[in-house]
């Protein structure tokens, strides 16, 4: 196998680890985009070795990527090139699916690298939270693009916690028994933190883990896990004091760590009568989504959307302190606003096809793991600007690629048998 591909795989794992550990803090290194570009070059170089999964979801994804190129060409006629390119990456990041297909011979190495990343992930991120609570100075330290290095997007944190939790429960992380228990405690601690600051992230974790447990509930493996879950109340009693001792404030949303805030976040999911910032955030999102529906499904942009390059918050007349937020806190609404209803429906069809195997028997535990992670990413992207940026988009599309490859392997095994 090519030395170039071997070197690229090492870079691939390192970059994935950096984004998992530091998230927004390294977004402006553009390492994800550099890794994407190098990967696309290698796809062209080794195209004869490329094997794409042959199913409808892959076909639709390739169609979406082709249409995105058309919209880029349209955008270049009206808006600055960099703004168009920036917006186009909401779908261009899907190129990682094709890159993963090229790296099929290295999947075991990639997954081993990811296991190392998620072994260290809770400890490093937990230490960063404690460091920020101990000295607020660490909330402001920035190395790249003026973004604080240690301030994590809490929705992304929740999804990575889900991935780490499933890997931990399935024995993919090589830990001694004592460290195993400690990692569960630190994971619970981090979940309480992310549930404090981001309800969408909290929901993405709960949905992902619930789907995973639902599908394995009848297996012998599940029975052993459920026995360990009896210890959950004890582990929470240990994690809660650590959580309450971590005093961190989110100045943007006006939320502080504490059991009261945590309770409000949980209850606000089903109770819309809570006053204050929590309800205001919901109304603000609904107002913007309503405008998008008005000018697309019910208006003049139904067929083609507003395109790439336009700052939607400005064009939609959404009050903002600055113009840094260009898109609504919902990836699906962003597609509808920029591409119009036909492409939005194509996107929804792709989602349906991706999860269609969940409604059938015989899904492998590995593919179920990928599906749970993908679902969590999509839930998070429904309430935040997530898949538009590399911190969530890179891992999301990587997991999609692994999921499709696992599906192709299943079909091959079925055919051979």
Coordinates of C-alpha atoms in Angstrom, one line a residue:
X1 CA 0.0 0.0 0.0
X2 CA 1.2 3.5 -0.8
X3 CA 3.5 5.2 1.7
X4 CA 1.5 8.4 0.9
X5 CA -1.7 6.8 2.1
X6 CA 0.0 5.5 5.3
X7 CA 1.3 8.9 6.1
X8 CA -2.1 10.5 5.4
X9 CA -3.8 8.1 7.8
X10 CA -1.5 9.2 10.6
X11 CA -2.3 12.8 9.8
X12 CA -6.0 12.0 9.6
X13 CA -6.0 10.4 13.1
X14 CA -4.0 13.3 14.6
X15 CA -6.2 16.0 13.2
X16 CA -9.3 14.1 14.3
X17 CA -7.8 13.9 17.8
X18 CA -7.1 17.7 17.9
X19 CA -10.6 18.6 16.9
X20 CA -12.0 16.1 19.5
X21 CA -9.8 17.5 22.3
X22 CA -10.0 21.2 21.5
X23 CA -13.0 21.7 19.2
X24 CA -13.5 25.5 18.5
X25 CA -10.1 26.3 19.8
X26 CA -8.4 24.8 16.8
X27 CA -11.1 25.5 14.2
X28 CA -9.1 28.4 12.7
X29 CA -6.0 26.2 12.1
X30 CA -8.0 25.0 9.1
X31 CA -6.5 21.5 9.7
X32 CA -9.8 19.8 8.8
X33 CA -10.0 21.6 5.5
X34 CA -6.3 20.9 4.8
X35 CA -6.9 17.2 5.6
X36 CA -10.0 17.3 3.4
X37 CA -8.1 18.8 0.5
X38 CA -5.2 16.4 0.7
X39 CA -7.7 13.5 0.9
X40 CA -9.5 14.7 -2.2
X41 CA -6.1 14.9 -4.0
X42 CA -5.3 11.3 -2.9
X43 CA -8.8 10.2 -4.1
X44 CA -8.0 11.6 -7.6
X45 CA -4.4 10.1 -7.5
X46 CA -5.6 6.6 -6.4
X47 CA -9.0 6.6 -8.0
X48 CA -8.5 3.1 -9.4
X49 CA -8.4 1.8 -5.8
X50 CA -11.6 3.6 -4.8
X51 CA -14.6 1.5 -4.0
X52 CA -17.8 3.4 -3.1
X53 CA -20.7 1.7 -1.4
X54 CA -23.3 0.9 -4.1
X55 CA -26.6 2.0 -2.6
X56 CA -29.1 4.8 -3.0
X57 CA -27.8 6.8 0.0
X58 CA -24.4 7.1 -1.6
X59 CA -25.9 8.0 -5.0
X60 CA -28.0 10.7 -3.4
X61 CA -25.0 12.0 -1.6
X62 CA -23.0 12.3 -4.8
X63 CA -25.9 14.1 -6.4
X64 CA -26.0 16.6 -3.5
X65 CA -22.3 17.2 -3.9
X66 CA -22.8 17.8 -7.6
X67 CA -25.6 20.2 -7.0
X68 CA -23.5 22.0 -4.4
X69 CA -20.9 22.7 -7.2
X70 CA -23.7 24.2 -9.3
X71 CA -24.7 26.4 -6.5
X72 CA -21.1 27.5 -5.9
X73 CA -20.9 28.6 -9.5
X74 CA -24.1 30.5 -9.1
X75 CA -22.8 32.1 -5.9
X76 CA -19.5 33.3 -7.5
X77 CA -21.6 35.5 -9.8
X78 CA -23.1 37.4 -6.9
X79 CA -21.0 37.2 -3.7
X80 CA -17.3 37.2 -2.6
X81 CA -15.6 33.9 -3.5
X82 CA -14.5 33.2 0.1
X83 CA -18.1 33.7 1.4
X84 CA -19.4 31.2 -1.2
X85 CA -16.7 28.7 -0.4
X86 CA -17.3 29.0 3.3
X87 CA -21.0 28.3 2.9
X88 CA -20.5 25.5 0.4
X89 CA -18.6 23.5 3.0
X90 CA -21.9 22.7 4.7
X91 CA -22.0 19.9 2.0
X92 CA -18.4 19.8 0.8
X93 CA -17.4 18.3 4.1
X94 CA -19.2 15.2 2.8
X95 CA -16.1 14.6 0.8
X96 CA -14.8 12.8 3.9
X97 CA -17.2 9.9 3.0
X98 CA -15.3 9.4 -0.3
X99 CA -12.0 9.8 1.5
X100 CA -13.0 7.1 4.0
X101 CA -13.9 4.8 1.1
X102 CA -10.4 5.2 -0.3
X103 CA -8.9 4.4 3.1
X104 CA -10.9 1.2 3.5
X105 CA -7.7 -1.0 3.9
X106 CA -6.8 1.3 6.9
X107 CA -10.1 1.2 8.7
X108 CA -8.8 -1.0 11.5
X109 CA -5.9 1.4 12.1
X110 CA -8.2 4.4 12.0
X111 CA -10.6 2.8 14.5
X112 CA -7.7 1.9 16.8
X113 CA -6.5 5.5 16.6
X114 CA -10.0 6.7 17.5
X115 CA -10.0 4.4 20.5
X116 CA -6.9 6.0 21.8
X117 CA -8.4 9.5 21.2
X118 CA -11.6 8.6 23.2
X119 CA -9.6 6.9 26.0
X120 CA -8.0 10.3 26.7
X121 CA -10.9 12.5 25.7
X122 CA -12.9 12.6 28.9
X123 CA -9.8 13.1 31.1
X124 CA -8.4 16.0 29.0
X125 CA -11.7 17.8 28.6
X126 CA -12.6 17.2 32.2
X127 CA -9.2 18.7 33.3
X128 CA -9.8 21.7 31.0
X129 CA -13.2 22.4 32.7
X130 CA -11.6 22.2 36.1
X131 CA -8.8 24.5 35.0
X132 CA -11.3 27.0 33.7
X133 CA -13.2 26.9 36.9
X134 CA -10.1 27.3 39.0
X135 CA -8.8 30.3 37.1
X136 CA -11.1 32.3 34.6
X137 CA -7.9 33.4 32.8
X138 CA -8.0 30.1 30.9
X139 CA -11.4 31.0 29.4
X140 CA -9.7 33.7 27.4
X141 CA -6.4 32.1 26.2
X142 CA -6.6 32.0 22.3
X143 CA -4.0 30.7 19.9
X144 CA -5.9 30.6 16.6
X145 CA -8.3 33.2 15.1
X146 CA -9.0 34.8 18.5
X147 CA -11.1 31.8 19.6
X148 CA -10.5 30.7 23.2
X149 CA -8.5 27.4 23.0
X150 CA -10.3 25.7 25.9
X151 CA -13.9 26.8 25.3
X152 CA -15.7 23.8 23.8
X153 CA -19.0 23.8 21.9
X154 CA -21.2 21.9 24.3
X155 CA -23.4 20.3 21.7
X156 CA -20.3 18.7 20.1
X157 CA -19.1 17.7 23.5
X158 CA -22.3 15.8 24.1
X159 CA -22.0 13.8 20.9
X160 CA -18.3 12.9 21.6
X161 CA -19.4 11.9 25.1
X162 CA -21.9 9.5 23.5
X163 CA -19.2 8.0 21.2
X164 CA -16.8 7.7 24.2
X165 CA -19.5 6.1 26.3
X166 CA -20.4 3.4 23.8
X167 CA -16.8 2.6 23.2
X168 CA -16.3 2.3 26.9
X169 CA -19.3 0.1 27.5
X170 CA -18.4 -2.2 24.6
X171 CA -14.8 -2.7 25.8
X172 CA -13.2 -0.9 22.9
X173 CA -11.1 1.3 25.3
X174 CA -8.3 -0.6 26.9
X175 CA -8.6 0.4 30.6
X176 CA -7.9 -1.3 33.9
X177 CA -11.0 -1.9 36.1
X178 CA -10.2 1.0 38.4
X179 CA -9.7 3.4 35.5
X180 CA -12.9 2.0 33.9
X181 CA -15.0 3.1 36.9
X182 CA -13.2 6.5 37.1
X183 CA -13.8 7.1 33.4
X184 CA -17.6 6.5 33.9
X185 CA -17.5 9.1 36.7
X186 CA -15.7 11.7 34.7
X187 CA -18.1 11.0 31.8
X188 CA -21.1 11.6 34.0
X189 CA -19.5 14.8 35.3
X190 CA -19.0 16.0 31.7
X191 CA -22.6 15.1 30.8
X192 CA -23.9 17.2 33.6
X193 CA -21.8 20.1 32.4
X194 CA -22.9 19.9 28.8
X195 CA -26.5 19.4 29.9
X196 CA -26.2 22.7 31.8
X197 CA -25.1 24.7 28.8
X198 CA -26.8 23.0 25.8
X199 CA -30.2 21.4 25.7
X200 CA -29.7 20.2 22.2
X201 CA -26.5 18.5 23.1
X202 CA -28.2 16.9 26.1
X203 CA -31.0 15.6 23.9
X204 CA -28.5 14.3 21.3
X205 CA -26.7 12.2 23.9
X206 CA -30.0 10.9 25.3
X207 CA -31.5 10.1 21.9
X208 CA -28.3 8.4 20.7
X209 CA -27.8 6.3 23.8
X210 CA -31.5 5.3 24.0
X211 CA -31.5 4.1 20.4
X212 CA -28.3 2.1 21.1
X213 CA -29.7 0.5 24.2
X214 CA -33.1 -0.2 22.6
X215 CA -31.5 -2.3 19.8
X216 CA -29.2 -4.3 22.0
X217 CA -31.7 -4.8 24.8
X218 CA -32.3 -8.5 24.1
X219 CA -28.6 -9.5 23.7
X220 CA -26.5 -11.2 26.3
X221 CA -24.1 -8.3 26.1
X222 CA -26.9 -5.9 27.0
X223 CA -27.7 -7.9 30.2
X224 CA -24.2 -7.4 31.5
X225 CA -24.4 -3.6 30.8
X226 CA -27.7 -3.3 32.5
X227 CA -26.2 -5.0 35.6
X228 CA -23.6 -2.3 35.7
X229 CA -26.3 0.4 35.3
X230 CA -27.5 -0.5 38.8
X231 CA -24.4 1.3 40.0
X232 CA -25.3 4.5 38.2
X233 CA -26.9 6.3 41.2
X234 CA -23.7 5.7 43.3
X235 CA -21.5 7.0 40.5
X236 CA -23.8 10.1 40.1
X237 CA -23.5 10.8 43.8
X238 CA -19.7 11.0 43.2
X239 CA -20.0 13.1 40.0
X240 CA -22.5 15.7 41.3
X241 CA -20.2 17.2 44.0
X242 CA -17.5 17.6 41.3
X243 CA -20.0 19.2 39.1
X244 CA -21.3 21.7 41.7
X245 CA -17.8 22.6 42.6
X246 CA -17.1 23.6 38.9
X247 CA -18.2 27.3 38.7
X248 CA -18.4 28.3 35.0
X249 CA -20.6 30.9 33.4
X250 CA -21.7 31.0 29.8
X251 CA -22.0 34.8 29.3
X252 CA -23.6 34.5 25.9
X253 CA -26.6 32.5 27.2
X254 CA -26.5 33.7 30.8
X255 CA -26.3 30.1 32.2
X256 CA -24.2 29.0 35.2
X257 CA -23.4 25.6 36.5
X258 CA -25.7 24.4 39.3
X259 CA -28.4 22.0 40.0
X260 CA -31.1 24.6 39.5
X261 CA -30.0 25.4 35.9
X262 CA -29.7 21.7 35.3
X263 CA -33.2 21.1 36.4
X264 CA -34.5 23.9 34.3
X265 CA -32.8 22.5 31.2
X266 CA -34.3 19.1 31.7
X267 CA -37.8 20.3 32.4
X268 CA -37.7 22.9 29.6
X269 CA -37.6 20.2 27.0
X270 CA -41.2 19.3 27.7
X271 CA -42.3 22.5 29.6
X272 CA -42.5 25.7 27.5
X273 CA -43.9 27.8 30.4
X274 CA -40.4 28.5 31.9
X275 CA -39.7 32.2 31.7
X276 CA -36.4 33.8 30.8
X277 CA -33.5 33.0 28.5
X278 CA -34.4 29.4 27.9
X279 CA -37.7 30.2 26.4
X280 CA -36.3 33.2 24.6
X281 CA -33.8 31.0 22.8
X282 CA -36.6 28.7 21.6
X283 CA -38.7 31.7 20.3
X284 CA -35.8 33.2 18.6
X285 CA -35.1 30.0 16.7
X286 CA -38.8 29.4 15.8
X287 CA -39.1 33.0 14.5
X288 CA -36.1 32.5 12.1
X289 CA -37.3 29.1 11.0
X290 CA -40.7 30.6 10.3
X291 CA -39.2 33.2 8.1
X292 CA -37.3 30.6 6.1
X293 CA -40.5 28.5 5.6
X294 CA -42.3 31.7 4.5
X295 CA -39.9 32.6 1.7
X296 CA -39.2 29.0 0.6
X297 CA -42.1 26.6 0.9
X298 CA -44.6 29.5 0.9
X299 CA -42.7 32.0 -1.1
X300 CA -40.5 32.9 -4.1
X301 CA -37.4 30.9 -3.1
X302 CA -39.2 27.5 -3.1
X303 CA -37.3 26.0 -6.0
X304 CA -33.8 27.4 -5.7
X305 CA -33.4 29.0 -2.2
X306 CA -31.2 32.0 -1.6
X307 CA -28.0 30.3 -2.6
X308 CA -24.4 30.2 -1.2
X309 CA -22.6 33.4 -0.2
X310 CA -25.5 35.3 1.3
X311 CA -25.4 36.0 5.1
X312 CA -28.8 34.7 6.0
X313 CA -29.0 36.5 9.4
X314 CA -28.6 39.8 7.6
X315 CA -30.8 39.0 4.5
X316 CA -33.5 37.5 6.8
X317 CA -33.3 40.6 9.0
X318 CA -32.6 38.7 12.2
X319 CA -31.2 41.0 15.0
X320 CA -27.6 40.1 15.8
X321 CA -24.8 41.7 17.8
X322 CA -22.5 41.1 14.8
X323 CA -22.5 39.3 11.4
X324 CA -20.5 36.3 12.6
X325 CA -23.6 34.0 12.6
X326 CA -24.5 33.5 8.9
X327 CA -26.9 30.6 9.2
X328 CA -29.9 29.4 11.4
X329 CA -29.4 27.0 14.3
X330 CA -30.7 24.2 12.3
X331 CA -28.8 22.4 9.5
X332 CA -31.9 21.2 7.8
X333 CA -33.4 24.7 7.7
X334 CA -30.1 26.0 6.4
X335 CA -30.3 23.6 3.5
X336 CA -33.9 24.7 2.8
X337 CA -33.0 28.4 2.9
X338 CA -30.0 28.1 0.7
X339 CA -31.0 25.3 -1.8
X340 CA -34.8 25.4 -1.8
X341 CA -37.4 22.7 -1.3
X342 CA -36.5 20.1 -3.9
X343 CA -32.9 19.7 -2.6
X344 CA -34.1 19.9 1.0
X345 CA -36.5 17.0 0.3
X346 CA -33.6 15.1 -1.3
X347 CA -31.6 15.7 1.9
X348 CA -34.5 14.3 4.0
X349 CA -34.7 11.3 1.7
X350 CA -31.0 10.7 2.3
X351 CA -31.5 10.8 6.0
X352 CA -34.4 8.3 5.7
X353 CA -32.2 5.9 3.6
X354 CA -29.4 6.2 6.1
X355 CA -31.6 5.1 9.0
X356 CA -33.7 2.6 7.1
X357 CA -31.5 -0.3 8.2
X358 CA -32.5 0.5 11.8
X359 CA -36.0 -0.8 11.1
X360 CA -34.7 -4.2 10.1
X361 CA -33.3 -7.1 12.1
X362 CA -29.7 -8.2 12.1
X363 CA -27.9 -4.8 12.3
X364 CA -24.4 -5.5 13.5
X365 CA -23.3 -3.9 16.8
X366 CA -20.6 -2.0 14.9
X367 CA -23.0 -0.5 12.5
X368 CA -25.4 0.3 15.3
X369 CA -22.7 2.2 17.0
X370 CA -22.1 4.3 13.8
X371 CA -25.9 4.8 13.4
X372 CA -26.2 6.0 17.0
X373 CA -23.4 8.5 16.6
X374 CA -24.8 9.8 13.3
X375 CA -28.2 10.2 14.8
X376 CA -26.7 12.2 17.7
X377 CA -24.9 14.5 15.3
X378 CA -28.1 15.2 13.4
X379 CA -30.1 15.9 16.6
X380 CA -27.4 18.3 17.7
X381 CA -27.4 19.9 14.2
X382 CA -31.1 20.5 14.5
X383 CA -30.6 23.0 17.3
X384 CA -27.2 24.5 16.6
X385 CA -24.8 25.6 13.8
X386 CA -22.9 22.3 13.9
X387 CA -22.4 20.5 10.5
X388 CA -21.6 23.8 8.9
X389 CA -18.2 23.8 10.7
X390 CA -15.3 21.3 10.9
X391 CA -15.7 20.5 14.6
X392 CA -18.8 18.5 14.0
X393 CA -18.8 18.0 10.3
X394 CA -15.5 16.1 10.1
X395 CA -16.4 13.4 12.6
X396 CA -20.0 13.2 11.3
X397 CA -19.1 12.5 7.7
X398 CA -16.3 10.2 8.8
X399 CA -18.9 8.1 10.7
X400 CA -21.2 8.2 7.7
X401 CA -18.4 6.8 5.6
X402 CA -17.7 4.0 8.1
X403 CA -21.4 3.3 8.4
X404 CA -21.8 2.9 4.6
X405 CA -18.7 0.8 4.3
X406 CA -20.0 -1.5 7.1
X407 CA -23.3 -1.7 5.2
X408 CA -21.6 -2.7 2.0
X409 CA -19.6 -5.3 3.9
X410 CA -22.9 -6.7 5.3
X411 CA -24.4 -7.0 1.9
X412 CA -21.3 -8.7 0.6
X413 CA -21.4 -11.3 3.4
X414 CA -25.1 -11.9 2.7
X415 CA -24.4 -12.4 -1.0
X416 CA -21.6 -14.8 -0.3
X417 CA -23.6 -16.8 2.2

